């Protein structure tokens, strides 16, 4: 890096914050200072560069390094995750994930869930192939198996443990505190993709995770109108390294996107409370539906890690999976028969959507062909149920 590529302020100074709940932080964090006549929302600043003469003294210098339009969102996400520093926002979840994966040591293993987000596994595999390392896939719900995969005899040791919980789309729930403790004892970095649970559901930094990443695209922004990502850490040195990667890689957020995401974030708590309650209600009803083969949701007692989810998480998330009668064709017919639910990939928006995951090339073969992933939004739960019920019957007739 040349001198001019250096970020003007490598790591933000931690500021003491009042203790307040995540729901409050989502609304109150990242506001402009309370001054007479000041706006209540942070302005969007469209400027690629800043006035700067002589040796820079920590002020904004160039908009690839730091901007005042990212900072309110970064402060809000940092506070939501209970971090000592503001988050770092990126142009997408994958941009954040790509930067954080580079914290792994070349030539080592990255241990990751076999049902991790697909592009995360692709990025990890590409990176380790370049650098002579490996990705070791594990069942993240099987704590003993994950710990055994950290330093197996005769294989490269891990330098990074990647955790998703609940996983996509199988909804396996990891014992994150046990896994971070095992990794830390071996000097291995733990990263948690907290997209599915959101900081309202769990705060992995408090359980000893080194870095938390988000696809802000999903629940945090919440309206399916913006792609954005974030990385959060308590460790100033790790933050500096992730920040340097963002500056050099250039995968930065646009100012409008950052502003939209913060606007979406303001309503995070009410959206998540509503969609979680509806997801649990729909999962219970679907479990008794004659045209349903299987339904999974961490809130159902039949879920293999229900007790763990109940102990660790606040709420069980807003995703459920459904295997309708009629196999993959039945599942495809269902996605054509729904009128309110949107047949679409992605998740975490105000609108409810569904997708048969195996229609996508590259989805893990351990995901059943007929499995639909449902992302429950904030519509009236009775309307969601009526649409599912009519679509299940229509699909059975098709
Ligand atoms: C969507 C998603 C990502 C990728 O985020 P983008 O914003 O699409 O780049 C990563 N992890 C999980 C769990 C996701 O759902």
Tab-separated table of C-alpha atoms and ligand atoms in Angstrom:
chain	number	residue	atom	x	y	z
A	1	UNK	CA	0.000	0.000	0.000
A	2	UNK	CA	1.296	3.453	-0.844
A	3	UNK	CA	0.987	6.180	1.750
A	4	UNK	CA	-1.996	7.716	-0.011
A	5	UNK	CA	-3.850	4.387	0.157
A	6	UNK	CA	-3.761	4.412	3.928
A	7	UNK	CA	-7.073	5.107	5.582
A	8	UNK	CA	-7.012	8.439	7.345
A	9	UNK	CA	-8.172	6.978	10.664
A	10	UNK	CA	-7.383	3.276	10.936
A	11	UNK	CA	-9.661	2.347	13.829
A	12	UNK	CA	-12.348	4.433	15.427
A	13	UNK	CA	-11.795	5.180	19.100
A	14	UNK	CA	-14.244	3.274	21.313
A	15	UNK	CA	-16.715	5.628	22.918
A	16	UNK	CA	-18.536	4.805	26.160
A	17	UNK	CA	-22.214	4.256	25.511
A	18	UNK	CA	-25.246	4.203	27.714
A	19	UNK	CA	-26.510	0.672	28.319
A	20	UNK	CA	-29.680	0.264	26.287
A	21	UNK	CA	-31.368	-2.635	24.572
A	22	UNK	CA	-30.739	-3.538	20.946
A	23	UNK	CA	-34.297	-2.527	20.071
A	24	UNK	CA	-33.599	0.958	21.406
A	25	UNK	CA	-30.155	1.142	19.817
A	26	UNK	CA	-31.698	0.367	16.421
A	27	UNK	CA	-33.781	3.521	16.742
A	28	UNK	CA	-31.454	5.830	18.652
A	29	UNK	CA	-27.907	5.054	17.495
A	30	UNK	CA	-26.155	7.023	14.774
A	31	UNK	CA	-28.167	10.240	15.139
A	32	UNK	CA	-26.553	13.635	14.548
A	33	UNK	CA	-25.644	15.564	17.722
A	34	UNK	CA	-28.673	17.117	19.465
A	35	UNK	CA	-28.198	20.747	18.639
A	36	UNK	CA	-30.822	23.393	18.147
A	37	UNK	CA	-31.957	23.199	14.527
A	38	UNK	CA	-29.907	20.087	13.737
A	39	UNK	CA	-31.493	17.403	11.517
A	40	UNK	CA	-32.647	14.236	13.315
A	41	UNK	CA	-31.329	12.053	10.500
A	42	UNK	CA	-27.766	11.910	9.240
A	43	UNK	CA	-27.399	13.697	5.910
A	44	UNK	CA	-26.255	11.946	2.730
A	45	UNK	CA	-22.942	13.428	1.673
A	46	UNK	CA	-22.075	13.008	-1.997
A	47	UNK	CA	-18.413	13.807	-2.196
A	48	UNK	CA	-15.581	11.568	-3.294
A	49	UNK	CA	-12.944	13.708	-1.613
A	50	UNK	CA	-12.470	16.193	1.208
A	51	UNK	CA	-10.627	19.454	1.682
A	52	UNK	CA	-7.218	18.507	3.000
A	53	UNK	CA	-3.983	20.506	2.962
A	54	UNK	CA	-0.660	19.338	4.325
A	55	UNK	CA	-0.301	16.236	6.483
A	56	UNK	CA	-3.791	14.812	7.220
A	57	UNK	CA	-4.704	14.896	10.895
A	58	UNK	CA	-7.331	12.146	11.039
A	59	UNK	CA	-10.079	14.030	9.201
A	60	UNK	CA	-11.935	12.454	6.284
A	61	UNK	CA	-9.592	12.393	3.296
A	62	UNK	CA	-11.085	10.324	0.494
A	63	UNK	CA	-14.440	8.547	0.338
A	64	UNK	CA	-12.997	5.064	-0.179
A	65	UNK	CA	-11.436	5.266	3.307
A	66	UNK	CA	-14.197	6.603	5.563
A	67	UNK	CA	-17.290	8.738	5.078
A	68	UNK	CA	-19.720	10.507	7.348
A	69	UNK	CA	-22.554	8.745	5.528
A	70	UNK	CA	-21.348	5.257	6.553
A	71	UNK	CA	-20.512	6.133	10.119
A	72	UNK	CA	-24.063	6.420	11.576
A	73	UNK	CA	-24.917	2.978	10.161
A	74	UNK	CA	-21.590	1.609	11.387
A	75	UNK	CA	-22.220	2.992	14.869
A	76	UNK	CA	-25.711	1.537	14.958
A	77	UNK	CA	-24.666	-1.965	13.842
A	78	UNK	CA	-21.672	-1.880	16.199
A	79	UNK	CA	-23.893	-0.993	19.136
A	80	UNK	CA	-26.507	-3.595	18.163
A	81	UNK	CA	-23.817	-6.282	18.283
A	82	UNK	CA	-22.503	-4.880	21.569
A	83	UNK	CA	-19.105	-4.186	19.987
A	84	UNK	CA	-16.443	-1.843	21.296
A	85	UNK	CA	-16.078	-0.250	17.845
A	86	UNK	CA	-18.364	0.810	15.025
A	87	UNK	CA	-18.960	-1.862	12.368
A	88	UNK	CA	-17.353	-1.620	8.940
A	89	UNK	CA	-19.905	-1.534	6.131
A	90	UNK	CA	-19.256	-3.050	2.713
A	91	UNK	CA	-21.024	-3.032	-0.643
A	92	UNK	CA	-22.614	-6.446	0.059
A	93	UNK	CA	-22.594	-9.233	2.591
A	94	UNK	CA	-20.190	-11.143	0.348
A	95	UNK	CA	-17.803	-8.185	0.182
A	96	UNK	CA	-17.639	-8.187	3.992
A	97	UNK	CA	-17.269	-11.975	4.073
A	98	UNK	CA	-14.508	-11.907	1.452
A	99	UNK	CA	-12.558	-9.330	3.477
A	100	UNK	CA	-12.983	-11.276	6.730
A	101	UNK	CA	-12.021	-14.641	5.185
A	102	UNK	CA	-8.642	-13.064	4.417
A	103	UNK	CA	-7.890	-13.022	8.133
A	104	UNK	CA	-7.285	-16.795	7.814
A	105	UNK	CA	-3.618	-17.751	7.646
A	106	UNK	CA	-2.481	-18.986	4.191
A	107	UNK	CA	-1.886	-22.735	4.067
A	108	UNK	CA	-4.234	-23.541	6.954
A	109	UNK	CA	-7.784	-24.842	7.130
A	110	UNK	CA	-11.007	-22.892	7.379
A	111	UNK	CA	-13.581	-25.004	9.216
A	112	UNK	CA	-17.073	-24.141	7.972
A	113	UNK	CA	-20.632	-25.492	8.139
A	114	UNK	CA	-21.509	-27.806	5.240
A	115	UNK	CA	-24.732	-25.805	5.021
A	116	UNK	CA	-23.081	-22.388	5.148
A	117	UNK	CA	-24.227	-19.693	2.750
A	118	UNK	CA	-23.228	-21.045	-0.679
A	119	UNK	CA	-21.141	-18.081	-1.838
A	120	UNK	CA	-19.260	-18.112	1.482
A	121	UNK	CA	-18.167	-21.698	0.833
A	122	UNK	CA	-17.229	-20.768	-2.751
A	123	UNK	CA	-15.147	-17.799	-1.568
A	124	UNK	CA	-13.453	-19.861	1.155
A	125	UNK	CA	-12.677	-22.656	-1.308
A	126	UNK	CA	-11.267	-20.239	-3.893
A	127	UNK	CA	-9.121	-18.510	-1.290
A	128	UNK	CA	-7.712	-21.692	0.262
A	129	UNK	CA	-7.064	-23.187	-3.201
A	130	UNK	CA	-5.012	-20.080	-4.098
A	131	UNK	CA	-3.025	-20.241	-0.888
A	132	UNK	CA	-2.546	-23.984	-0.429
A	133	UNK	CA	-5.072	-24.372	2.390
A	134	UNK	CA	-8.299	-26.338	2.685
A	135	UNK	CA	-11.919	-25.861	3.709
A	136	UNK	CA	-13.128	-28.542	6.136
A	137	UNK	CA	-16.910	-28.798	6.115
A	138	UNK	CA	-18.636	-29.870	9.306
A	139	UNK	CA	-22.089	-30.371	10.785
A	140	UNK	CA	-22.039	-27.183	12.842
A	141	UNK	CA	-24.680	-28.550	15.246
A	142	UNK	CA	-22.341	-31.433	16.230
A	143	UNK	CA	-20.050	-29.672	18.697
A	144	UNK	CA	-17.692	-32.651	19.182
A	145	UNK	CA	-17.271	-33.089	15.430
A	146	UNK	CA	-16.525	-29.376	14.948
A	147	UNK	CA	-13.936	-29.362	17.746
A	148	UNK	CA	-12.323	-32.504	16.288
A	149	UNK	CA	-12.067	-30.747	12.906
A	150	UNK	CA	-10.103	-27.801	14.337
A	151	UNK	CA	-6.776	-29.649	14.750
A	152	UNK	CA	-7.105	-33.181	13.309
A	153	UNK	CA	-3.952	-35.339	13.260
A	154	UNK	CA	-2.236	-35.445	9.871
A	155	UNK	CA	-4.219	-32.563	8.358
A	156	UNK	CA	-3.566	-28.819	8.222
A	157	UNK	CA	-4.733	-27.145	11.447
A	158	UNK	CA	-7.459	-24.529	11.221
A	159	UNK	CA	-6.766	-20.820	11.618
A	160	UNK	CA	-10.441	-19.879	11.276
A	161	UNK	CA	-13.734	-21.374	12.420
A	162	UNK	CA	-16.671	-20.029	10.419
A	163	UNK	CA	-20.051	-20.360	12.114
A	164	UNK	CA	-23.556	-19.824	10.847
A	165	UNK	CA	-26.422	-20.460	13.194
A	166	UNK	CA	-29.157	-21.156	12.285
A	167	UNK	CA	-27.684	-22.464	9.015
A	168	UNK	CA	-29.012	-21.778	5.562
A	169	UNK	CA	-31.299	-23.504	4.666
A	170	UNK	CA	-31.184	-26.477	7.076
A	171	UNK	CA	-31.619	-24.348	10.233
A	172	UNK	CA	-29.075	-26.300	12.280
A	173	UNK	CA	-28.306	-24.486	15.534
A	174	UNK	CA	-24.703	-24.335	16.796
A	175	UNK	CA	-23.545	-24.158	20.387
A	176	UNK	CA	-21.686	-20.915	19.672
A	177	UNK	CA	-20.300	-20.324	23.213
A	178	UNK	CA	-18.820	-23.852	23.337
A	179	UNK	CA	-17.348	-23.527	19.839
A	180	UNK	CA	-15.764	-20.115	20.389
A	181	UNK	CA	-14.208	-21.361	23.658
A	182	UNK	CA	-12.722	-24.408	21.917
A	183	UNK	CA	-11.385	-22.311	19.034
A	184	UNK	CA	-9.931	-19.639	21.315
A	185	UNK	CA	-8.127	-22.267	23.412
A	186	UNK	CA	-6.391	-23.367	20.193
A	187	UNK	CA	-5.603	-19.855	18.949
A	188	UNK	CA	-8.171	-20.097	16.153
A	189	UNK	CA	-10.262	-17.089	15.061
A	190	UNK	CA	-14.031	-17.493	15.209
A	191	UNK	CA	-16.295	-15.675	12.780
A	192	UNK	CA	-20.092	-15.791	13.065
A	193	UNK	CA	-22.377	-14.920	10.174
A	194	UNK	CA	-25.269	-13.510	12.237
A	195	UNK	CA	-27.543	-12.713	9.289
A	196	UNK	CA	-30.271	-15.246	10.142
A	197	UNK	CA	-30.518	-14.608	13.889
A	198	UNK	CA	-29.916	-10.815	13.784
A	199	UNK	CA	-28.376	-9.070	16.838
A	200	UNK	CA	-31.811	-9.248	18.465
A	201	UNK	CA	-31.615	-13.044	18.446
A	202	UNK	CA	-28.015	-13.485	19.563
A	203	UNK	CA	-24.847	-11.424	20.102
A	204	UNK	CA	-21.915	-13.683	19.256
A	205	UNK	CA	-19.208	-11.204	20.356
A	206	UNK	CA	-20.457	-11.600	23.932
A	207	UNK	CA	-19.929	-15.351	23.518
A	208	UNK	CA	-16.314	-14.857	22.494
A	209	UNK	CA	-16.563	-14.656	18.706
A	210	UNK	CA	-13.779	-12.563	17.161
A	211	UNK	CA	-15.748	-11.172	14.230
A	212	UNK	CA	-19.447	-11.015	13.332
A	213	UNK	CA	-20.514	-10.530	9.722
A	214	UNK	CA	-23.888	-9.578	8.290
A	215	UNK	CA	-25.623	-9.523	5.013
A	216	UNK	CA	-27.244	-6.163	5.832
A	217	UNK	CA	-29.268	-6.827	2.671
A	218	UNK	CA	-31.511	-9.098	4.737
A	219	UNK	CA	-33.075	-8.213	8.125
A	220	UNK	CA	-30.991	-5.171	9.052
A	221	UNK	CA	-32.013	-3.189	5.959
A	222	UNK	CA	-35.188	-5.270	5.718
A	223	UNK	CA	-36.961	-4.011	2.588
A	224	UNK	CA	-35.303	-5.918	-0.279
A	225	UNK	CA	-34.215	-2.642	-1.845
A	226	UNK	CA	-30.512	-2.520	-1.070
A	227	UNK	CA	-27.437	-4.782	-0.977
A	228	UNK	CA	-24.983	-4.111	1.837
A	229	UNK	CA	-22.753	-5.969	4.268
A	230	UNK	CA	-20.995	-5.373	7.566
A	231	UNK	CA	-18.214	-6.765	9.729
A	232	UNK	CA	-18.058	-6.085	13.483
A	233	UNK	CA	-15.330	-6.845	15.987
A	234	UNK	CA	-14.205	-5.895	19.491
A	235	UNK	CA	-10.568	-6.234	18.466
A	236	UNK	CA	-8.998	-2.997	17.238
A	237	UNK	CA	-6.211	-4.811	15.404
A	238	UNK	CA	-8.600	-7.081	13.516
A	239	UNK	CA	-10.729	-4.048	12.703
A	240	UNK	CA	-7.715	-2.269	11.256
A	241	UNK	CA	-6.932	-5.288	9.063
A	242	UNK	CA	-10.521	-5.595	7.807
A	243	UNK	CA	-10.626	-1.839	7.211
A	244	UNK	CA	-7.361	-1.987	5.246
A	245	UNK	CA	-8.818	-4.779	3.101
A	246	UNK	CA	-11.943	-2.707	2.429
A	247	UNK	CA	-9.828	0.283	1.434
A	248	UNK	CA	-7.602	-1.758	-0.875
A	249	UNK	CA	-10.310	-4.034	-2.278
A	250	UNK	CA	-12.607	-1.049	-2.753
A	251	UNK	CA	-15.848	-2.956	-2.031
A	252	UNK	CA	-17.366	0.101	-0.370
A	253	UNK	CA	-20.985	1.021	0.239
A	254	UNK	CA	-22.619	3.769	-1.776
A	255	UNK	CA	-23.898	6.692	0.318
A	256	UNK	CA	-27.545	6.191	-0.671
A	257	UNK	CA	-27.371	2.501	0.159
A	258	UNK	CA	-25.908	3.240	3.597
A	259	UNK	CA	-28.617	5.796	4.255
A	260	UNK	CA	-31.402	3.433	3.112
A	261	UNK	CA	-30.035	0.632	5.267
A	262	UNK	CA	-30.016	2.853	8.340
A	263	UNK	CA	-33.565	3.913	7.623
A	264	UNK	CA	-34.573	0.263	7.359
A	265	UNK	CA	-32.674	-0.613	10.526
A	266	UNK	CA	-34.795	1.807	12.588
A	267	UNK	CA	-37.710	-0.636	12.495
A	268	UNK	CA	-35.657	-3.821	13.000
A	269	UNK	CA	-37.169	-4.764	16.347
A	270	UNK	CA	-40.814	-4.448	15.329
A	271	UNK	CA	-40.183	-6.266	12.047
A	272	UNK	CA	-38.305	-9.133	13.683
A	273	UNK	CA	-40.736	-9.499	16.595
A	274	UNK	CA	-43.648	-9.709	14.188
A	275	UNK	CA	-42.068	-12.016	11.628
A	276	UNK	CA	-40.685	-14.363	14.308
A	277	UNK	CA	-44.055	-14.713	15.967
A	278	UNK	CA	-45.691	-15.411	12.599
A	279	UNK	CA	-42.987	-17.924	11.615
A	280	UNK	CA	-43.565	-19.918	14.793
A	281	UNK	CA	-47.332	-19.827	14.360
A	282	UNK	CA	-47.110	-20.918	10.707
A	283	UNK	CA	-44.609	-23.684	11.569
A	284	UNK	CA	-47.013	-25.069	14.201
A	285	UNK	CA	-49.959	-25.019	11.814
A	286	UNK	CA	-47.964	-26.496	8.928
A	287	UNK	CA	-46.758	-29.341	11.161
A	288	UNK	CA	-50.377	-30.518	11.355
A	289	UNK	CA	-51.258	-29.981	7.686
A	290	UNK	CA	-52.216	-33.136	5.765
A	291	UNK	CA	-50.328	-32.015	2.616
A	292	UNK	CA	-47.030	-31.341	4.418
A	293	UNK	CA	-44.343	-34.025	4.711
A	294	UNK	CA	-42.038	-32.104	7.050
A	295	UNK	CA	-41.648	-28.655	8.544
A	296	UNK	CA	-38.576	-27.422	10.426
A	297	UNK	CA	-38.192	-24.376	12.615
A	298	UNK	CA	-35.940	-24.011	15.685
A	299	UNK	CA	-39.025	-23.057	17.707
A	300	UNK	CA	-40.734	-26.412	17.169
A	301	UNK	CA	-40.055	-29.025	19.887
A	302	UNK	CA	-39.442	-31.515	17.033
A	303	UNK	CA	-36.387	-29.513	15.852
A	304	UNK	CA	-33.202	-31.467	16.748
A	305	UNK	CA	-31.621	-28.457	18.505
A	306	UNK	CA	-34.809	-26.924	19.897
A	307	UNK	CA	-33.535	-27.012	23.497
A	308	UNK	CA	-30.238	-25.390	22.506
A	309	UNK	CA	-32.002	-22.667	20.526
A	310	UNK	CA	-34.365	-22.009	23.446
A	311	UNK	CA	-31.412	-21.683	25.801
A	312	UNK	CA	-29.148	-19.541	23.603
A	313	UNK	CA	-31.379	-17.447	21.381
A	314	UNK	CA	-33.927	-14.713	22.009
A	315	UNK	CA	-36.636	-15.943	19.678
A	316	UNK	CA	-36.182	-18.565	16.986
A	317	UNK	CA	-35.867	-16.525	13.814
A	318	UNK	CA	-38.226	-15.910	10.926
A	319	UNK	CA	-37.131	-18.667	8.549
A	320	UNK	CA	-38.765	-22.066	8.318
A	321	UNK	CA	-38.433	-24.930	5.904
A	322	UNK	CA	-41.251	-26.910	4.383
A	323	UNK	CA	-41.366	-30.151	2.391
A	324	UNK	CA	-44.790	-30.311	0.747
A	325	UNK	CA	-46.373	-33.486	-0.613
A	326	UNK	CA	-45.442	-34.360	-4.192
A	327	UNK	CA	-41.642	-34.074	-4.090
A	328	UNK	CA	-39.703	-31.408	-6.002
A	329	UNK	CA	-42.557	-31.034	-8.535
A	330	UNK	CA	-44.984	-30.469	-5.683
A	331	UNK	CA	-42.666	-27.850	-4.218
A	332	UNK	CA	-42.319	-26.083	-7.580
A	333	UNK	CA	-46.099	-26.204	-8.030
A	334	UNK	CA	-46.514	-24.592	-4.622
A	335	UNK	CA	-44.231	-21.689	-5.567
A	336	UNK	CA	-46.419	-21.125	-8.660
A	337	UNK	CA	-49.673	-21.389	-6.710
A	338	UNK	CA	-48.982	-18.805	-4.016
A	339	UNK	CA	-50.581	-15.397	-4.573
A	340	UNK	CA	-49.230	-13.407	-1.603
A	341	UNK	CA	-45.936	-15.126	-0.836
A	342	UNK	CA	-43.323	-14.172	-3.405
A	343	UNK	CA	-41.445	-16.904	-5.197
A	344	UNK	CA	-37.954	-15.417	-4.934
A	345	UNK	CA	-34.527	-16.006	-3.479
A	346	UNK	CA	-33.195	-13.881	-0.608
A	347	UNK	CA	-34.868	-13.407	2.765
A	348	UNK	CA	-35.356	-10.983	5.605
A	349	UNK	CA	-37.567	-8.472	3.804
A	350	UNK	CA	-40.944	-7.162	4.979
A	351	UNK	CA	-42.548	-9.334	2.308
A	352	UNK	CA	-42.836	-13.102	2.748
A	353	UNK	CA	-41.027	-15.193	0.166
A	354	UNK	CA	-40.219	-18.800	-0.607
A	355	UNK	CA	-37.785	-20.737	-2.700
A	356	UNK	CA	-36.981	-24.359	-3.509
A	357	UNK	CA	-33.276	-24.328	-2.721
A	358	UNK	CA	-32.180	-27.277	-4.874
A	359	UNK	CA	-33.334	-25.450	-8.030
A	360	UNK	CA	-30.022	-23.570	-7.629
A	361	UNK	CA	-26.916	-25.247	-9.018
A	362	UNK	CA	-24.386	-25.811	-6.275
A	363	UNK	CA	-26.814	-26.221	-3.377
A	364	UNK	CA	-25.575	-28.989	-1.047
A	365	UNK	CA	-26.823	-32.473	-2.016
A	366	UNK	CA	-27.720	-33.018	1.656
A	367	UNK	CA	-30.513	-30.444	1.207
A	368	UNK	CA	-33.661	-32.386	0.179
A	369	UNK	CA	-34.840	-31.771	-3.421
A	370	UNK	CA	-38.333	-30.858	-2.224
A	371	UNK	CA	-37.255	-28.449	0.540
A	372	UNK	CA	-38.721	-24.955	0.391
A	373	UNK	CA	-37.120	-22.191	2.465
A	374	UNK	CA	-39.754	-19.743	3.673
A	375	UNK	CA	-38.828	-16.243	4.797
A	376	UNK	CA	-41.717	-14.895	6.840
A	377	UNK	CA	-42.408	-11.185	6.517
A	378	UNK	CA	-44.693	-8.825	8.394
A	379	UNK	CA	-48.012	-9.333	6.599
A	380	UNK	CA	-51.037	-10.454	8.599
A	381	UNK	CA	-50.351	-14.035	9.652
A	382	UNK	CA	-53.892	-15.125	8.771
A	383	UNK	CA	-53.435	-13.919	5.193
A	384	UNK	CA	-50.102	-15.749	5.004
A	385	UNK	CA	-51.713	-18.923	6.321
A	386	UNK	CA	-54.731	-18.713	3.985
A	387	UNK	CA	-52.420	-18.310	0.992
A	388	UNK	CA	-50.211	-21.238	2.028
A	389	UNK	CA	-53.216	-23.454	2.621
A	390	UNK	CA	-54.847	-22.674	-0.730
A	391	UNK	CA	-51.487	-23.120	-2.500
A	392	UNK	CA	-50.853	-26.499	-0.814
A	393	UNK	CA	-54.245	-27.698	-2.061
A	394	UNK	CA	-53.741	-26.208	-5.530
A	395	UNK	CA	-50.277	-27.790	-5.791
A	396	UNK	CA	-51.698	-31.194	-4.792
A	397	UNK	CA	-54.233	-30.943	-7.643
A	398	UNK	CA	-51.641	-29.803	-10.215
B	1	LIG	C1	-27.485	-13.291	1.721
B	1	LIG	C2	-26.486	-13.854	2.659
B	1	LIG	C3	-25.122	-13.602	2.497
B	1	LIG	C4	-24.577	-12.782	1.354
B	1	LIG	O1	-24.986	-11.464	1.446
B	1	LIG	P1	-25.159	-10.475	0.155
B	1	LIG	O2	-25.608	-9.220	0.764
B	1	LIG	O3	-26.141	-11.134	-0.759
B	1	LIG	O4	-23.808	-10.388	-0.484
B	1	LIG	C5	-24.256	-14.144	3.425
B	1	LIG	N1	-24.687	-14.897	4.445
B	1	LIG	C6	-25.988	-15.177	4.625
B	1	LIG	C7	-26.414	-16.031	5.774
B	1	LIG	C8	-26.937	-14.668	3.743
B	1	LIG	O5	-28.228	-14.952	3.916
